[in-house]
CSV table of N, CA and C and ligand atoms in Angstrom, one decimal:
chain,number,residue,atom,x,y,z
A,27,MET,N,0.8,-1.2,0.0
A,27,MET,CA,0.0,0.0,0.0
A,27,MET,C,0.9,1.2,0.0
A,28,TYR,N,0.5,2.2,-0.8
A,28,TYR,CA,1.3,3.5,-0.8
A,28,TYR,C,0.5,4.5,-0.1
A,29,ASN,N,1.1,5.2,0.8
A,29,ASN,CA,0.4,6.2,1.6
A,29,ASN,C,1.3,7.5,1.6
A,30,TYR,N,1.1,8.3,0.7
A,30,TYR,CA,1.9,9.5,0.6
A,30,TYR,C,1.3,10.7,1.4
A,31,LYS,N,2.1,11.5,2.0
A,31,LYS,CA,1.6,12.6,2.7
A,31,LYS,C,1.6,13.8,1.8
A,32,ILE,N,0.5,14.2,1.3
A,32,ILE,CA,0.4,15.4,0.4
A,32,ILE,C,-0.3,16.5,1.1
A,33,ASP,N,0.4,17.6,1.2
A,33,ASP,CA,-0.2,18.8,1.9
A,33,ASP,C,-1.0,19.6,0.8
A,34,THR,N,-2.3,19.6,0.8
A,34,THR,CA,-3.1,20.2,-0.2
A,34,THR,C,-3.5,21.7,0.2
A,35,ALA,N,-2.9,22.2,1.2
A,35,ALA,CA,-3.3,23.5,1.8
A,35,ALA,C,-3.1,24.6,0.7
A,36,ASP,N,-2.0,24.5,0.0
A,36,ASP,CA,-1.8,25.6,-1.1
A,36,ASP,C,-1.1,24.9,-2.2
A,37,LYS,N,-1.0,25.6,-3.4
A,37,LYS,CA,-0.5,24.9,-4.6
A,37,LYS,C,1.0,24.6,-4.4
A,38,ALA,N,1.8,25.5,-3.8
A,38,ALA,CA,3.2,25.3,-3.6
A,38,ALA,C,3.5,24.0,-2.9
A,39,SER,N,2.8,23.8,-1.8
A,39,SER,CA,2.9,22.6,-1.0
A,39,SER,C,2.4,21.4,-1.8
A,40,LEU,N,1.3,21.5,-2.4
A,40,LEU,CA,0.7,20.4,-3.2
A,40,LEU,C,1.7,19.9,-4.2
A,41,TYR,N,2.2,20.8,-5.1
A,41,TYR,CA,3.1,20.4,-6.1
A,41,TYR,C,4.5,19.9,-5.6
A,42,LYS,N,4.9,20.4,-4.5
A,42,LYS,CA,6.2,19.9,-3.9
A,42,LYS,C,6.0,18.5,-3.4
A,43,ASP,N,4.9,18.3,-2.7
A,43,ASP,CA,4.7,16.9,-2.2
A,43,ASP,C,4.3,15.9,-3.3
A,44,LEU,N,3.6,16.4,-4.3
A,44,LEU,CA,3.2,15.5,-5.4
A,44,LEU,C,4.5,15.1,-6.2
A,45,TYR,N,5.4,16.0,-6.4
A,45,TYR,CA,6.6,15.7,-7.1
A,45,TYR,C,7.4,14.6,-6.3
A,46,THR,N,7.4,14.8,-5.0
A,46,THR,CA,8.1,13.8,-4.1
A,46,THR,C,7.5,12.4,-4.3
A,47,ALA,N,6.1,12.4,-4.3
A,47,ALA,CA,5.4,11.2,-4.4
A,47,ALA,C,5.6,10.5,-5.7
A,48,CYS,N,5.6,11.3,-6.8
A,48,CYS,CA,5.8,10.8,-8.2
A,48,CYS,C,7.2,10.2,-8.3
A,49,GLU,N,8.1,10.9,-7.7
A,49,GLU,CA,9.5,10.5,-7.7
A,49,GLU,C,9.6,9.1,-7.0
A,50,ALA,N,9.0,9.1,-5.8
A,50,ALA,CA,9.1,7.8,-5.0
A,50,ALA,C,8.4,6.7,-5.7
A,51,ILE,N,7.3,6.9,-6.3
A,51,ILE,CA,6.5,5.8,-6.8
A,51,ILE,C,7.1,5.2,-8.1
A,52,THR,N,7.8,6.1,-8.8
A,52,THR,CA,8.5,5.6,-10.1
A,52,THR,C,9.9,5.2,-9.9
A,53,MET,N,10.4,5.4,-8.7
A,53,MET,CA,11.9,5.1,-8.4
A,53,MET,C,12.2,3.6,-8.7
A,54,GLY,N,13.2,3.4,-9.5
A,54,GLY,CA,13.6,2.0,-9.7
A,54,GLY,C,12.7,1.2,-10.6
A,55,GLU,N,11.7,1.8,-11.1
A,55,GLU,CA,10.8,1.1,-12.0
A,55,GLU,C,11.0,1.6,-13.5
A,56,ASP,N,11.3,0.7,-14.4
A,56,ASP,CA,11.6,1.1,-15.7
A,56,ASP,C,10.4,0.8,-16.7
A,57,ASP,N,9.3,0.3,-16.2
A,57,ASP,CA,8.1,0.1,-17.1
A,57,ASP,C,7.3,1.4,-17.2
A,58,ALA,N,7.3,2.0,-18.4
A,58,ALA,CA,6.7,3.3,-18.6
A,58,ALA,C,5.2,3.3,-18.3
A,59,ILE,N,4.5,2.2,-18.7
A,59,ILE,CA,3.1,2.2,-18.5
A,59,ILE,C,2.8,2.2,-17.0
A,60,ALA,N,3.5,1.4,-16.3
A,60,ALA,CA,3.2,1.3,-14.9
A,60,ALA,C,3.5,2.7,-14.2
A,61,ASN,N,4.5,3.3,-14.6
A,61,ASN,CA,4.9,4.7,-14.0
A,61,ASN,C,3.8,5.7,-14.4
A,62,MET,N,3.4,5.7,-15.7
A,62,MET,CA,2.3,6.6,-16.1
A,62,MET,C,1.0,6.3,-15.3
A,63,ALA,N,0.7,5.1,-15.2
A,63,ALA,CA,-0.6,4.7,-14.5
A,63,ALA,C,-0.5,5.2,-13.0
A,64,ASN,N,0.6,5.0,-12.3
A,64,ASN,CA,0.6,5.5,-10.9
A,64,ASN,C,0.6,7.0,-10.8
A,65,VAL,N,1.3,7.6,-11.8
A,65,VAL,CA,1.3,9.1,-11.7
A,65,VAL,C,0.0,9.7,-12.0
A,66,ALA,N,-0.7,9.1,-13.0
A,66,ALA,CA,-2.1,9.5,-13.3
A,66,ALA,C,-3.0,9.4,-12.1
A,67,ALA,N,-2.8,8.3,-11.4
A,67,ALA,CA,-3.7,8.1,-10.2
A,67,ALA,C,-3.3,9.2,-9.1
A,68,LEU,N,-2.1,9.5,-8.9
A,68,LEU,CA,-1.7,10.5,-7.9
A,68,LEU,C,-2.2,11.9,-8.3
A,69,LEU,N,-2.1,12.2,-9.6
A,69,LEU,CA,-2.5,13.6,-10.1
A,69,LEU,C,-4.0,13.7,-9.8
A,70,TRP,N,-4.7,12.6,-10.2
A,70,TRP,CA,-6.2,12.6,-10.1
A,70,TRP,C,-6.7,12.7,-8.7
A,71,GLN,N,-5.9,12.0,-7.8
A,71,GLN,CA,-6.4,11.9,-6.4
A,71,GLN,C,-6.1,13.3,-5.7
A,72,TYR,N,-5.0,14.0,-6.0
A,72,TYR,CA,-4.7,15.1,-5.2
A,72,TYR,C,-4.9,16.5,-5.8
A,73,ILE,N,-4.9,16.6,-7.1
A,73,ILE,CA,-5.1,17.9,-7.7
A,73,ILE,C,-6.7,18.1,-7.8
A,74,PRO,N,-7.1,19.2,-7.1
A,74,PRO,CA,-8.6,19.4,-7.1
A,74,PRO,C,-9.2,19.9,-8.4
A,75,ASP,N,-10.5,19.6,-8.5
A,75,ASP,CA,-11.3,20.2,-9.6
A,75,ASP,C,-10.8,19.7,-11.0
A,76,LEU,N,-10.5,18.4,-11.1
A,76,LEU,CA,-10.2,17.8,-12.4
A,76,LEU,C,-11.3,16.9,-12.9
A,77,ASN,N,-11.6,16.8,-14.2
A,77,ASN,CA,-12.5,15.7,-14.6
A,77,ASN,C,-11.7,14.7,-15.5
A,78,TRP,N,-10.4,14.9,-15.7
A,78,TRP,CA,-9.6,14.0,-16.5
A,78,TRP,C,-8.1,14.2,-16.1
A,79,ALA,N,-7.4,13.2,-16.0
A,79,ALA,CA,-5.9,13.3,-15.7
A,79,ALA,C,-5.2,12.1,-16.3
A,80,GLY,N,-4.3,12.3,-17.2
A,80,GLY,CA,-3.6,11.2,-17.7
A,80,GLY,C,-2.6,11.5,-18.8
A,81,PHE,N,-2.3,10.5,-19.7
A,81,PHE,CA,-1.2,10.6,-20.6
A,81,PHE,C,-1.7,10.2,-22.0
A,82,TYR,N,-1.1,10.9,-23.0
A,82,TYR,CA,-1.1,10.4,-24.4
A,82,TYR,C,0.3,10.1,-24.8
A,83,ARG,N,0.6,9.1,-25.5
A,83,ARG,CA,1.9,8.6,-25.9
A,83,ARG,C,2.2,8.9,-27.3
A,84,MET,N,3.4,9.3,-27.6
A,84,MET,CA,3.7,9.5,-29.0
A,84,MET,C,4.0,8.2,-29.7
A,85,LYS,N,3.3,7.9,-30.8
A,85,LYS,CA,3.5,6.7,-31.5
A,85,LYS,C,3.2,6.9,-33.0
A,86,ASN,N,4.2,6.5,-33.8
A,86,ASN,CA,4.0,6.7,-35.3
A,86,ASN,C,3.6,8.2,-35.6
A,87,ASN,N,4.3,9.1,-35.0
A,87,ASN,CA,4.1,10.5,-35.3
A,87,ASN,C,2.6,11.0,-35.0
A,88,ALA,N,2.0,10.4,-34.0
A,88,ALA,CA,0.7,10.8,-33.6
A,88,ALA,C,0.6,10.5,-32.1
A,89,LEU,N,-0.5,11.0,-31.4
A,89,LEU,CA,-0.7,10.6,-30.0
A,89,LEU,C,-1.7,9.5,-29.9
A,90,ILE,N,-1.4,8.7,-28.9
A,90,ILE,CA,-2.3,7.6,-28.6
A,90,ILE,C,-2.6,7.5,-27.1
A,91,LEU,N,-3.8,7.3,-26.8
A,91,LEU,CA,-4.2,7.3,-25.3
A,91,LEU,C,-3.3,6.4,-24.5
A,92,GLY,N,-2.9,6.9,-23.3
A,92,GLY,CA,-2.2,6.2,-22.3
A,92,GLY,C,-2.9,6.0,-21.1
A,93,PRO,N,-2.3,5.7,-20.0
A,93,PRO,CA,-2.9,5.5,-18.7
A,93,PRO,C,-3.6,6.8,-18.2
A,94,PHE,N,-4.8,6.7,-17.7
A,94,PHE,CA,-5.5,7.9,-17.3
A,94,PHE,C,-6.5,7.6,-16.2
A,95,GLN,N,-7.1,8.7,-15.6
A,95,GLN,CA,-8.2,8.6,-14.7
A,95,GLN,C,-9.3,9.5,-15.3
A,96,GLY,N,-10.5,9.1,-15.2
A,96,GLY,CA,-11.6,10.0,-15.7
A,96,GLY,C,-12.4,9.2,-16.7
A,97,LYS,N,-13.3,9.9,-17.5
A,97,LYS,CA,-14.1,9.2,-18.5
A,97,LYS,C,-13.3,8.7,-19.6
A,98,ALA,N,-13.8,7.6,-20.3
A,98,ALA,CA,-13.2,7.1,-21.5
A,98,ALA,C,-12.9,8.2,-22.5
A,99,ALA,N,-11.8,8.2,-23.2
A,99,ALA,CA,-11.4,9.3,-24.0
A,99,ALA,C,-11.0,8.9,-25.4
A,100,CYS,N,-10.9,9.9,-26.3
A,100,CYS,CA,-10.5,9.6,-27.6
A,100,CYS,C,-9.2,8.9,-27.7
A,101,ILE,N,-9.0,8.0,-28.6
A,101,ILE,CA,-7.8,7.2,-28.6
A,101,ILE,C,-6.7,7.8,-29.4
A,102,HIS,N,-6.9,8.2,-30.6
A,102,HIS,CA,-5.9,8.8,-31.5
A,102,HIS,C,-6.0,10.3,-31.6
A,103,ILE,N,-4.9,11.0,-31.5
A,103,ILE,CA,-4.9,12.5,-31.7
A,103,ILE,C,-3.8,12.8,-32.7
A,104,PRO,N,-4.2,13.3,-33.9
A,104,PRO,CA,-3.1,13.7,-34.8
A,104,PRO,C,-2.4,15.0,-34.2
A,105,LEU,N,-1.2,15.2,-34.6
A,105,LEU,CA,-0.4,16.3,-34.1
A,105,LEU,C,-0.9,17.6,-34.4
A,106,ASP,N,-1.7,17.7,-35.5
A,106,ASP,CA,-2.3,19.0,-35.9
A,106,ASP,C,-3.7,19.2,-35.3
A,107,ARG,N,-4.1,18.4,-34.3
A,107,ARG,CA,-5.4,18.6,-33.7
A,107,ARG,C,-5.3,18.7,-32.2
A,108,GLY,N,-6.2,19.5,-31.6
A,108,GLY,CA,-6.4,19.5,-30.2
A,108,GLY,C,-5.2,20.2,-29.4
A,109,VAL,N,-5.5,20.4,-28.2
A,109,VAL,CA,-4.6,21.0,-27.2
A,109,VAL,C,-3.4,20.0,-27.1
A,110,CYS,N,-3.7,18.7,-27.0
A,110,CYS,CA,-2.6,17.8,-26.9
A,110,CYS,C,-1.7,17.8,-28.1
A,111,GLY,N,-2.3,17.8,-29.3
A,111,GLY,CA,-1.5,17.8,-30.5
A,111,GLY,C,-0.6,19.1,-30.6
A,112,LYS,N,-1.2,20.2,-30.1
A,112,LYS,CA,-0.4,21.4,-30.1
A,112,LYS,C,0.8,21.3,-29.2
A,113,ALA,N,0.6,20.8,-28.0
A,113,ALA,CA,1.7,20.6,-27.1
A,113,ALA,C,2.8,19.7,-27.6
A,114,ALA,N,2.3,18.6,-28.3
A,114,ALA,CA,3.3,17.6,-28.8
A,114,ALA,C,4.0,18.1,-30.1
A,115,SER,N,3.3,18.9,-30.9
A,115,SER,CA,4.0,19.4,-32.1
A,115,SER,C,4.9,20.6,-31.8
A,116,SER,N,4.5,21.5,-30.8
A,116,SER,CA,5.3,22.7,-30.5
A,116,SER,C,6.4,22.4,-29.5
A,117,GLY,N,6.1,21.4,-28.7
A,117,GLY,CA,7.1,21.2,-27.5
A,117,GLY,C,6.9,22.1,-26.4
A,118,GLU,N,5.7,22.9,-26.5
A,118,GLU,CA,5.5,23.9,-25.4
A,118,GLU,C,4.2,23.5,-24.6
A,119,ILE,N,4.3,23.8,-23.3
A,119,ILE,CA,3.2,23.5,-22.4
A,119,ILE,C,2.0,24.4,-22.9
A,120,GLN,N,0.8,23.8,-22.8
A,120,GLN,CA,-0.4,24.6,-23.2
A,120,GLN,C,-1.3,24.7,-22.0
A,121,CYS,N,-1.5,26.0,-21.7
A,121,CYS,CA,-2.4,26.3,-20.5
A,121,CYS,C,-3.6,27.0,-21.1
A,122,ILE,N,-4.7,26.3,-21.3
A,122,ILE,CA,-5.9,26.9,-22.0
A,122,ILE,C,-7.0,27.2,-20.9
A,123,LYS,N,-7.3,28.5,-20.9
A,123,LYS,CA,-8.4,28.9,-19.9
A,123,LYS,C,-9.7,28.4,-20.3
A,124,ASN,N,-10.1,28.4,-21.6
A,124,ASN,CA,-11.4,27.9,-22.0
A,124,ASN,C,-11.2,27.2,-23.4
A,125,VAL,N,-11.4,25.9,-23.4
A,125,VAL,CA,-11.1,25.1,-24.6
A,125,VAL,C,-12.1,25.5,-25.7
A,126,HIS,N,-13.2,26.1,-25.3
A,126,HIS,CA,-14.2,26.4,-26.4
A,126,HIS,C,-13.7,27.6,-27.3
A,127,GLU,N,-12.6,28.2,-26.8
A,127,GLU,CA,-12.0,29.3,-27.5
A,127,GLU,C,-10.8,28.8,-28.2
A,128,PHE,N,-10.4,27.5,-28.1
A,128,PHE,CA,-9.2,27.0,-28.7
A,128,PHE,C,-9.6,26.3,-30.0
A,129,GLU,N,-9.1,26.8,-31.1
A,129,GLU,CA,-9.5,26.2,-32.4
A,129,GLU,C,-8.9,24.8,-32.5
A,130,GLY,N,-9.8,23.8,-32.8
A,130,GLY,CA,-9.3,22.5,-33.0
A,130,GLY,C,-9.3,21.6,-31.8
A,131,HIS,N,-9.9,22.2,-30.7
A,131,HIS,CA,-10.0,21.5,-29.4
A,131,HIS,C,-10.8,20.2,-29.7
A,132,ILE,N,-10.4,19.1,-29.1
A,132,ILE,CA,-11.1,17.8,-29.2
A,132,ILE,C,-11.9,17.6,-27.9
A,133,ALA,N,-13.2,17.5,-28.1
A,133,ALA,CA,-14.1,17.4,-26.9
A,133,ALA,C,-14.2,15.9,-26.6
A,134,CYS,N,-13.4,15.4,-25.7
A,134,CYS,CA,-13.6,14.0,-25.2
A,134,CYS,C,-14.7,13.9,-24.2
A,135,ASP,N,-14.7,15.0,-23.3
A,135,ASP,CA,-15.7,15.0,-22.3
A,135,ASP,C,-16.3,16.4,-22.4
A,136,ALA,N,-17.6,16.5,-22.5
A,136,ALA,CA,-18.3,17.8,-22.7
A,136,ALA,C,-18.1,18.7,-21.5
A,137,GLU,N,-17.8,18.1,-20.4
A,137,GLU,CA,-17.6,18.9,-19.2
A,137,GLU,C,-16.3,19.7,-19.1
A,138,SER,N,-15.3,19.3,-19.9
A,138,SER,CA,-14.0,19.9,-19.9
A,138,SER,C,-14.1,21.4,-20.4
A,139,VAL,N,-13.5,22.3,-19.6
A,139,VAL,CA,-13.4,23.7,-20.0
A,139,VAL,C,-12.0,24.2,-20.0
A,140,ALA,N,-11.3,24.0,-18.9
A,140,ALA,CA,-9.8,24.4,-18.9
A,140,ALA,C,-9.0,23.2,-19.1
A,141,GLU,N,-7.8,23.4,-19.7
A,141,GLU,CA,-6.9,22.2,-20.0
A,141,GLU,C,-5.5,22.6,-19.9
A,142,LEU,N,-4.7,21.7,-19.3
A,142,LEU,CA,-3.2,21.9,-19.2
A,142,LEU,C,-2.5,20.7,-19.7
A,143,VAL,N,-1.7,20.9,-20.8
A,143,VAL,CA,-1.0,19.8,-21.4
A,143,VAL,C,0.5,20.1,-21.4
A,144,ALA,N,1.3,19.2,-20.8
A,144,ALA,CA,2.7,19.4,-20.8
A,144,ALA,C,3.5,18.3,-21.5
A,145,PRO,N,4.4,18.6,-22.5
A,145,PRO,CA,5.1,17.6,-23.2
A,145,PRO,C,6.2,17.0,-22.3
A,146,ILE,N,6.5,15.7,-22.6
A,146,ILE,CA,7.5,15.0,-21.9
A,146,ILE,C,8.6,14.6,-22.9
A,147,PHE,N,9.8,15.0,-22.6
A,147,PHE,CA,10.9,14.8,-23.6
A,147,PHE,C,11.8,13.6,-23.1
A,148,ASN,N,12.4,12.9,-24.0
A,148,ASN,CA,13.4,11.9,-23.6
A,148,ASN,C,14.7,12.6,-23.5
A,149,GLY,N,15.8,11.9,-23.2
A,149,GLY,CA,17.1,12.5,-23.0
A,149,GLY,C,17.7,13.1,-24.3
A,150,GLU,N,17.1,12.7,-25.5
A,150,GLU,CA,17.6,13.3,-26.7
A,150,GLU,C,16.7,14.4,-27.2
A,151,GLY,N,15.8,14.9,-26.4
A,151,GLY,CA,14.9,16.0,-26.7
A,151,GLY,C,13.7,15.7,-27.6
A,152,LYS,N,13.5,14.4,-27.7
A,152,LYS,CA,12.3,13.9,-28.5
A,152,LYS,C,11.1,13.8,-27.6
A,153,ILE,N,9.9,14.2,-28.1
A,153,ILE,CA,8.7,14.1,-27.2
A,153,ILE,C,8.2,12.6,-27.2
A,154,THR,N,8.1,12.1,-26.0
A,154,THR,CA,7.6,10.7,-25.9
A,154,THR,C,6.2,10.6,-25.4
A,155,ALA,N,5.7,11.6,-24.8
A,155,ALA,CA,4.3,11.6,-24.3
A,155,ALA,C,3.9,13.0,-23.8
A,156,VAL,N,2.6,13.2,-23.5
A,156,VAL,CA,2.2,14.4,-22.9
A,156,VAL,C,1.4,14.1,-21.6
A,157,ILE,N,1.4,14.9,-20.6
A,157,ILE,CA,0.5,14.9,-19.5
A,157,ILE,C,-0.7,15.8,-19.9
A,158,ASP,N,-1.9,15.3,-19.7
A,158,ASP,CA,-3.1,16.1,-20.0
A,158,ASP,C,-4.0,16.2,-18.7
A,159,LEU,N,-4.2,17.4,-18.3
A,159,LEU,CA,-5.2,17.6,-17.2
A,159,LEU,C,-6.4,18.4,-17.7
A,160,ASP,N,-7.6,18.0,-17.4
A,160,ASP,CA,-8.8,18.7,-17.8
A,160,ASP,C,-9.6,19.1,-16.6
A,161,SER,N,-10.2,20.3,-16.6
A,161,SER,CA,-11.0,20.7,-15.5
A,161,SER,C,-12.4,21.3,-16.1
A,162,PRO,N,-13.4,21.1,-15.3
A,162,PRO,CA,-14.7,21.7,-15.7
A,162,PRO,C,-14.8,23.2,-15.4
A,163,ILE,N,-13.8,23.7,-14.8
A,163,ILE,CA,-13.8,25.1,-14.3
A,163,ILE,C,-13.0,26.0,-15.2
A,164,ALA,N,-13.6,27.0,-15.8
A,164,ALA,CA,-12.8,28.0,-16.7
A,164,ALA,C,-11.7,28.6,-15.9
A,165,ASN,N,-10.5,28.8,-16.5
A,165,ASN,CA,-9.4,29.5,-15.9
A,165,ASN,C,-8.9,28.7,-14.7
A,166,ARG,N,-9.1,27.4,-14.7
A,166,ARG,CA,-8.7,26.6,-13.5
A,166,ARG,C,-7.2,26.6,-13.3
A,167,PHE,N,-6.4,26.6,-14.3
A,167,PHE,CA,-4.9,26.4,-14.2
A,167,PHE,C,-4.2,27.8,-14.3
A,168,ASP,N,-3.2,28.0,-13.4
A,168,ASP,CA,-2.4,29.2,-13.4
A,168,ASP,C,-0.9,28.9,-13.5
A,169,ASP,N,-0.1,29.9,-13.3
A,169,ASP,CA,1.3,29.7,-13.4
A,169,ASP,C,1.9,28.7,-12.4
A,170,GLN,N,1.3,28.6,-11.3
A,170,GLN,CA,1.8,27.6,-10.3
A,170,GLN,C,1.5,26.1,-10.8
A,171,ASP,N,0.3,26.0,-11.4
A,171,ASP,CA,0.0,24.7,-12.0
A,171,ASP,C,1.0,24.3,-13.1
A,172,VAL,N,1.2,25.4,-14.0
A,172,VAL,CA,2.1,25.2,-15.1
A,172,VAL,C,3.5,24.8,-14.6
A,173,GLU,N,4.0,25.5,-13.6
A,173,GLU,CA,5.3,25.2,-13.0
A,173,GLU,C,5.3,23.8,-12.4
A,174,GLY,N,4.3,23.5,-11.6
A,174,GLY,CA,4.2,22.2,-10.9
A,174,GLY,C,4.2,21.0,-11.9
A,175,ILE,N,3.3,21.1,-12.9
A,175,ILE,CA,3.2,20.0,-13.9
A,175,ILE,C,4.4,19.9,-14.8
A,176,SER,N,5.0,21.1,-15.1
A,176,SER,CA,6.3,21.0,-15.9
A,176,SER,C,7.4,20.3,-15.1
A,177,HIS,N,7.4,20.5,-13.8
A,177,HIS,CA,8.4,19.8,-13.0
A,177,HIS,C,8.2,18.3,-13.0
A,178,ILE,N,7.0,17.9,-12.9
A,178,ILE,CA,6.6,16.5,-12.9
A,178,ILE,C,6.9,15.9,-14.3
A,179,ALA,N,6.6,16.7,-15.3
A,179,ALA,CA,6.9,16.2,-16.7
A,179,ALA,C,8.4,16.0,-16.9
A,180,ALA,N,9.2,16.9,-16.3
A,180,ALA,CA,10.7,16.7,-16.4
A,180,ALA,C,11.1,15.5,-15.6
A,181,LEU,N,10.6,15.2,-14.5
A,181,LEU,CA,10.9,14.0,-13.7
A,181,LEU,C,10.6,12.8,-14.6
A,182,LEU,N,9.4,12.8,-15.2
A,182,LEU,CA,9.0,11.6,-16.0
A,182,LEU,C,9.9,11.4,-17.2
A,183,SER,N,10.5,12.4,-17.7
A,183,SER,CA,11.4,12.2,-18.8
A,183,SER,C,12.4,11.0,-18.6
A,184,GLU,N,12.9,10.9,-17.4
A,184,GLU,CA,13.8,9.8,-17.0
A,184,GLU,C,13.0,8.6,-16.7
A,185,ARG,N,11.8,8.7,-16.3
A,185,ARG,CA,11.1,7.5,-15.7
A,185,ARG,C,10.2,6.8,-16.7
A,186,ILE,N,10.1,7.4,-17.9
A,186,ILE,CA,9.3,6.7,-19.0
A,186,ILE,C,10.2,6.6,-20.2
A,187,SER,N,11.5,6.4,-20.0
A,187,SER,CA,12.4,6.4,-21.1
A,187,SER,C,12.4,5.1,-21.9
A,188,GLU,N,11.9,4.1,-21.3
A,188,GLU,CA,11.8,2.8,-22.0
A,188,GLU,C,10.8,3.0,-23.2
A,189,SER,N,10.9,2.1,-24.2
A,189,SER,CA,9.9,2.2,-25.3
A,189,SER,C,8.5,2.2,-24.8
A,190,ILE,N,7.7,3.1,-25.2
A,190,ILE,CA,6.3,3.1,-24.7
A,190,ILE,C,5.3,3.0,-25.9
A,191,SER,N,5.8,2.5,-27.0
A,191,SER,CA,4.9,2.4,-28.1
A,191,SER,C,4.3,1.0,-28.1
B,1443,LIG,N1,-9.2,17.8,-25.2
B,1443,LIG,C1,-8.0,17.2,-25.7
B,1443,LIG,C2,-8.2,15.7,-26.0
B,1443,LIG,C3,-7.9,14.8,-24.9
B,1443,LIG,S1,-9.0,14.8,-23.7
B,1443,LIG,O1,-9.1,16.1,-23.1
B,1443,LIG,C4,-8.8,13.6,-22.6
B,1443,LIG,C5,-7.4,18.0,-26.8
B,1443,LIG,O2,-8.0,18.9,-27.3
B,1443,LIG,O3,-6.3,17.6,-27.2
């Protein structure tokens, strides 16, 4: 049983403790799917006001659904579609206040309004996956969320370096 102490009182504490938990749960494990599954579970359990949390993996120059928590979601995302495709094609984190104003947004869950997508790079600078967080609350994600999730994405660079296709 894993029992992490996560202080959810404020975002700084939340992301500090979440990083430590993600580091601990993936330590010494080289199976990318297992690591993504456990990290998705931690993000889902501790980050408030989400309706989806998980991963899309880069495969054959497109994104394919990875481990997640939330409602069943679209499986294939071309790189020129959606917030996830934008993050994967540009290599830049996407923090979208309202997805209804984002051209090409893919509505997997009609409840999603705000979205935060962070690319994960391998050691050679190639994108291997993205972390995707959805919220039903407009403007849900701010600079602290961007920083916290970027930090976790950087950690996972080393922890999902095995082939994930
Ligand atoms: N809305 C995303 C698709 C993935 S779901 O949110 C789980 C997008 O536009 O890329």
